[in-house]
CSV table of C-alpha atoms and ligand atoms in Angstrom, one decimal:
chain,number,residue,atom,x,y,z
E,23,UNK,CA,0.0,0.0,0.0
E,24,UNK,CA,1.3,3.4,-0.9
E,25,UNK,CA,0.0,6.6,0.8
E,26,UNK,CA,-1.4,8.9,-1.8
E,27,UNK,CA,-3.0,11.6,0.4
E,28,UNK,CA,-2.2,12.3,4.0
E,29,UNK,CA,-4.9,13.4,6.5
E,30,UNK,CA,-3.6,17.0,6.1
E,31,UNK,CA,-3.9,16.8,2.3
E,32,UNK,CA,-7.5,15.5,2.7
E,33,UNK,CA,-8.4,18.3,5.2
E,34,UNK,CA,-7.1,20.9,2.7
E,35,UNK,CA,-9.1,19.4,-0.1
E,36,UNK,CA,-12.3,19.3,2.0
E,37,UNK,CA,-11.7,23.0,3.1
E,38,UNK,CA,-11.3,24.0,-0.5
E,39,UNK,CA,-14.5,22.2,-1.6
E,40,UNK,CA,-16.4,23.7,1.4
E,41,UNK,CA,-15.3,27.2,0.3
E,42,UNK,CA,-16.5,26.6,-3.2
E,43,UNK,CA,-19.9,25.5,-2.0
E,44,UNK,CA,-20.3,28.4,0.5
E,45,UNK,CA,-19.4,30.8,-2.3
E,46,UNK,CA,-21.8,29.2,-4.9
E,47,UNK,CA,-24.8,28.6,-2.6
E,48,UNK,CA,-24.3,31.8,-0.6
E,49,UNK,CA,-26.4,30.9,2.4
E,50,UNK,CA,-29.3,29.3,0.4
E,51,UNK,CA,-30.7,26.1,1.9
E,52,UNK,CA,-28.9,23.1,0.6
E,53,UNK,CA,-30.0,19.5,0.6
E,54,UNK,CA,-27.0,17.2,0.6
E,55,UNK,CA,-27.5,13.6,-0.6
E,56,UNK,CA,-24.6,11.4,0.4
E,57,UNK,CA,-23.9,8.0,-1.1
E,58,UNK,CA,-23.4,5.2,1.3
E,59,UNK,CA,-21.1,3.7,2.3
E,60,UNK,CA,-18.0,5.2,0.8
E,61,UNK,CA,-18.8,8.9,1.3
E,62,UNK,CA,-19.7,8.7,4.9
E,63,UNK,CA,-16.3,9.9,6.4
E,64,UNK,CA,-16.0,12.7,3.7
E,65,UNK,CA,-19.6,13.9,4.0
E,66,UNK,CA,-19.3,14.1,7.8
E,67,UNK,CA,-16.2,16.3,7.5
E,68,UNK,CA,-17.7,18.4,4.7
E,69,UNK,CA,-20.9,19.4,6.3
E,70,UNK,CA,-19.1,20.7,9.4
E,71,UNK,CA,-17.3,23.2,7.2
E,72,UNK,CA,-20.5,24.6,5.7
E,73,UNK,CA,-22.6,27.5,7.0
E,74,UNK,CA,-26.2,28.3,6.0
E,75,UNK,CA,-29.0,25.8,6.3
E,76,UNK,CA,-28.0,22.3,5.4
E,77,UNK,CA,-30.0,19.1,5.3
E,78,UNK,CA,-28.4,15.7,5.0
E,79,UNK,CA,-29.9,12.6,3.4
E,80,UNK,CA,-28.2,9.3,2.6
E,81,UNK,CA,-28.9,6.9,-0.2
E,82,UNK,CA,-27.1,3.6,-1.0
E,83,UNK,CA,-25.4,2.6,-4.2
E,84,UNK,CA,-23.3,-0.5,-4.8
E,85,UNK,CA,-21.9,-2.0,-7.9
E,86,UNK,CA,-21.2,-5.4,-6.4
E,87,UNK,CA,-17.4,-5.0,-6.6
E,88,UNK,CA,-16.3,-7.3,-3.8
E,89,UNK,CA,-12.7,-8.0,-4.7
E,90,UNK,CA,-13.2,-6.9,-8.3
E,91,UNK,CA,-11.9,-3.5,-9.1
E,92,UNK,CA,-14.3,-2.8,-12.0
E,93,UNK,CA,-18.0,-2.3,-11.5
E,94,UNK,CA,-20.8,-4.8,-12.0
E,95,UNK,CA,-24.5,-4.2,-12.0
E,96,UNK,CA,-25.5,-0.9,-10.2
E,97,UNK,CA,-28.0,-1.3,-7.3
E,98,UNK,CA,-29.5,1.9,-6.0
E,99,UNK,CA,-31.5,2.2,-2.8
E,100,UNK,CA,-33.3,5.5,-2.4
E,101,UNK,CA,-35.9,4.5,0.2
E,102,UNK,CA,-34.5,6.9,2.8
E,103,UNK,CA,-34.9,9.9,0.6
E,104,UNK,CA,-37.6,12.4,1.4
E,105,UNK,CA,-39.5,14.5,-1.1
E,106,UNK,CA,-37.0,16.8,-2.9
E,107,UNK,CA,-39.5,18.9,-4.7
E,108,UNK,CA,-38.1,22.4,-5.3
E,109,UNK,CA,-34.9,21.8,-3.3
E,110,UNK,CA,-31.4,22.6,-4.3
E,111,UNK,CA,-29.7,19.3,-4.1
E,112,UNK,CA,-25.9,18.5,-3.9
E,113,UNK,CA,-25.1,14.9,-4.5
E,114,UNK,CA,-21.9,13.9,-2.6
E,115,UNK,CA,-20.0,10.8,-3.5
E,116,UNK,CA,-16.5,9.5,-2.7
E,117,UNK,CA,-15.1,8.8,-6.1
E,118,UNK,CA,-15.9,9.2,-9.8
E,119,UNK,CA,-14.6,6.2,-11.6
E,120,UNK,CA,-16.6,5.2,-14.7
E,121,UNK,CA,-19.1,7.8,-13.7
E,122,UNK,CA,-22.0,5.4,-14.0
E,123,UNK,CA,-23.1,5.7,-10.4
E,124,UNK,CA,-23.2,9.5,-10.5
E,125,UNK,CA,-25.0,9.6,-13.8
E,126,UNK,CA,-27.7,7.2,-12.6
E,127,UNK,CA,-28.3,9.1,-9.3
E,128,UNK,CA,-28.3,12.5,-10.8
E,129,UNK,CA,-31.0,11.4,-13.3
E,130,UNK,CA,-33.0,9.9,-10.5
E,131,UNK,CA,-32.8,13.1,-8.3
E,132,UNK,CA,-33.9,15.2,-11.3
E,133,UNK,CA,-36.9,12.8,-11.8
E,134,UNK,CA,-37.8,13.5,-8.1
E,135,UNK,CA,-38.4,17.2,-8.7
E,136,UNK,CA,-35.3,18.8,-7.3
E,137,UNK,CA,-35.0,22.5,-8.3
E,138,UNK,CA,-31.4,22.0,-9.0
E,139,UNK,CA,-29.0,19.1,-8.9
E,140,UNK,CA,-25.2,19.4,-8.7
E,141,UNK,CA,-22.7,16.8,-7.9
E,142,UNK,CA,-19.5,16.7,-5.9
E,143,UNK,CA,-16.9,14.0,-5.6
E,144,UNK,CA,-13.8,13.9,-3.4
E,145,UNK,CA,-11.8,11.9,-6.1
E,146,UNK,CA,-11.9,11.6,-9.8
E,147,UNK,CA,-9.8,8.8,-11.5
E,148,UNK,CA,-7.9,9.8,-14.5
E,149,UNK,CA,-8.9,8.2,-17.8
E,150,UNK,CA,-11.7,6.0,-16.6
E,151,UNK,CA,-14.9,8.0,-17.4
E,152,UNK,CA,-17.5,6.2,-19.5
E,153,UNK,CA,-20.2,8.8,-19.3
E,154,UNK,CA,-20.7,12.3,-20.8
E,155,UNK,CA,-21.5,14.1,-17.5
E,156,UNK,CA,-18.7,15.4,-15.2
E,157,UNK,CA,-19.0,16.2,-11.5
E,158,UNK,CA,-19.6,19.9,-10.7
E,159,UNK,CA,-17.0,19.8,-7.9
E,160,UNK,CA,-13.9,17.6,-7.7
E,161,UNK,CA,-11.6,17.4,-4.7
E,162,UNK,CA,-8.6,15.6,-6.2
E,163,UNK,CA,-7.8,14.1,-9.6
E,164,UNK,CA,-6.0,10.9,-8.8
E,165,UNK,CA,-4.1,8.3,-11.0
E,166,UNK,CA,-6.0,5.2,-12.2
E,167,UNK,CA,-5.3,3.0,-9.2
E,168,UNK,CA,-7.6,1.3,-6.7
E,169,UNK,CA,-7.6,3.4,-3.5
E,170,UNK,CA,-8.7,2.7,0.0
E,171,UNK,CA,-9.1,4.7,3.3
E,172,UNK,CA,-11.1,7.8,4.4
E,173,UNK,CA,-14.3,5.8,3.8
E,174,UNK,CA,-13.3,3.9,0.7
E,175,UNK,CA,-12.9,0.1,0.9
E,176,UNK,CA,-11.6,-2.9,-0.8
E,177,UNK,CA,-14.1,-5.7,-0.2
E,178,UNK,CA,-15.3,-4.0,3.0
E,179,UNK,CA,-11.8,-3.4,4.4
E,180,UNK,CA,-9.8,-0.2,5.3
E,181,UNK,CA,-12.5,2.4,5.4
E,182,UNK,CA,-11.2,3.5,8.7
E,183,UNK,CA,-7.8,4.6,7.5
E,184,UNK,CA,-7.3,8.4,8.1
E,185,UNK,CA,-5.3,8.7,4.9
E,186,UNK,CA,-5.9,7.4,1.3
E,187,UNK,CA,-3.6,4.7,0.0
E,188,UNK,CA,-3.4,3.0,-3.4
E,189,UNK,CA,-3.2,-0.8,-3.8
E,190,UNK,CA,-0.7,-2.0,-6.3
E,191,UNK,CA,-1.3,-4.8,-8.9
E,192,UNK,CA,0.6,-7.4,-6.9
E,193,UNK,CA,-1.5,-6.7,-3.8
E,194,UNK,CA,-4.7,-7.0,-5.8
E,195,UNK,CA,-3.4,-10.3,-7.3
E,196,UNK,CA,-2.6,-11.8,-3.8
E,197,UNK,CA,-5.1,-14.5,-2.9
E,198,UNK,CA,-7.9,-12.8,-1.1
E,199,UNK,CA,-7.6,-14.8,2.1
E,200,UNK,CA,-4.0,-13.7,2.7
E,201,UNK,CA,-4.4,-10.1,1.7
E,202,UNK,CA,-7.6,-9.4,3.7
E,203,UNK,CA,-6.5,-11.4,6.7
E,204,UNK,CA,-5.8,-8.3,8.9
E,205,UNK,CA,-9.5,-7.2,8.7
E,206,UNK,CA,-11.1,-10.6,8.7
E,207,UNK,CA,-14.2,-10.9,11.0
E,208,UNK,CA,-14.1,-13.7,13.5
O,2,IMP,P1,-18.4,4.4,-10.9
O,2,IMP,O1,-19.9,4.1,-11.0
O,2,IMP,O2,-17.6,3.5,-11.8
O,2,IMP,O3,-18.0,5.8,-11.1
O,2,IMP,O4,-18.0,3.9,-9.4
O,2,IMP,C1,-18.2,4.7,-8.4
O,2,IMP,C2,-18.2,3.8,-7.1
O,2,IMP,O5,-17.3,2.7,-7.2
O,2,IMP,C3,-17.7,4.7,-6.0
O,2,IMP,O6,-18.9,5.3,-5.4
O,2,IMP,C4,-17.0,3.7,-5.1
O,2,IMP,O7,-17.9,3.2,-4.2
O,2,IMP,C5,-16.5,2.6,-6.0
O,2,IMP,N1,-15.1,2.8,-6.4
O,2,IMP,C6,-14.6,3.1,-7.6
O,2,IMP,N2,-13.3,3.2,-7.6
O,2,IMP,C7,-12.9,2.9,-6.3
O,2,IMP,C8,-11.6,2.8,-5.6
O,2,IMP,O8,-10.5,3.0,-6.2
O,2,IMP,N3,-11.7,2.4,-4.3
O,2,IMP,C9,-12.8,2.1,-3.7
O,2,IMP,N4,-14.0,2.2,-4.2
O,2,IMP,C10,-14.1,2.6,-5.5
O,3,MG,MG1,-19.8,4.3,-3.6
């Protein structure tokens, strides 16, 4: 594992994103929609840097990755979402990889009557996009590597790391049982 971003780097990035949001929304009420589970650490840090009225709602998206590092079928669960009619919505996700998750959720939020929908991601991977839309706000552009920490996982592990680290190809090729041993459940 190689450290890509330290806790200090991440805090600087979150500060910068929060400044952009405060500037653009200028005290208007904002409904944040966070995407479980990967964005949970980030969204918790981000909302504490915002002023003005903020609501927070969470939805769940998963692409059944497991130990695969490319996405499978996208499963969206929006049952915790209230009526968004007329609200300014900011979708917050951890990472924009192929972009398929963000594209699907933005479309769904628009269908639900939000007055405006913008999107924000902490990370965008270089050279991976498969969709035409881009996030409105990006914290960091990162190389095309699989990353963990600060909420992001590999097969459920390492979300708790305070930094972000990339896994290299040999680590990803290691038999699952050995590589994930340190975070095995009893
Ligand atoms: P996309 O739909 O391909 O853009 O994938 C976005 C989702 O895949 C993110 O919300 C993450 O949950 C997950 N993901 C993509 N790349 C990584 C990574 O490098 N580490 C951990 N999760 C990732
Ligand atoms: Mg995710």
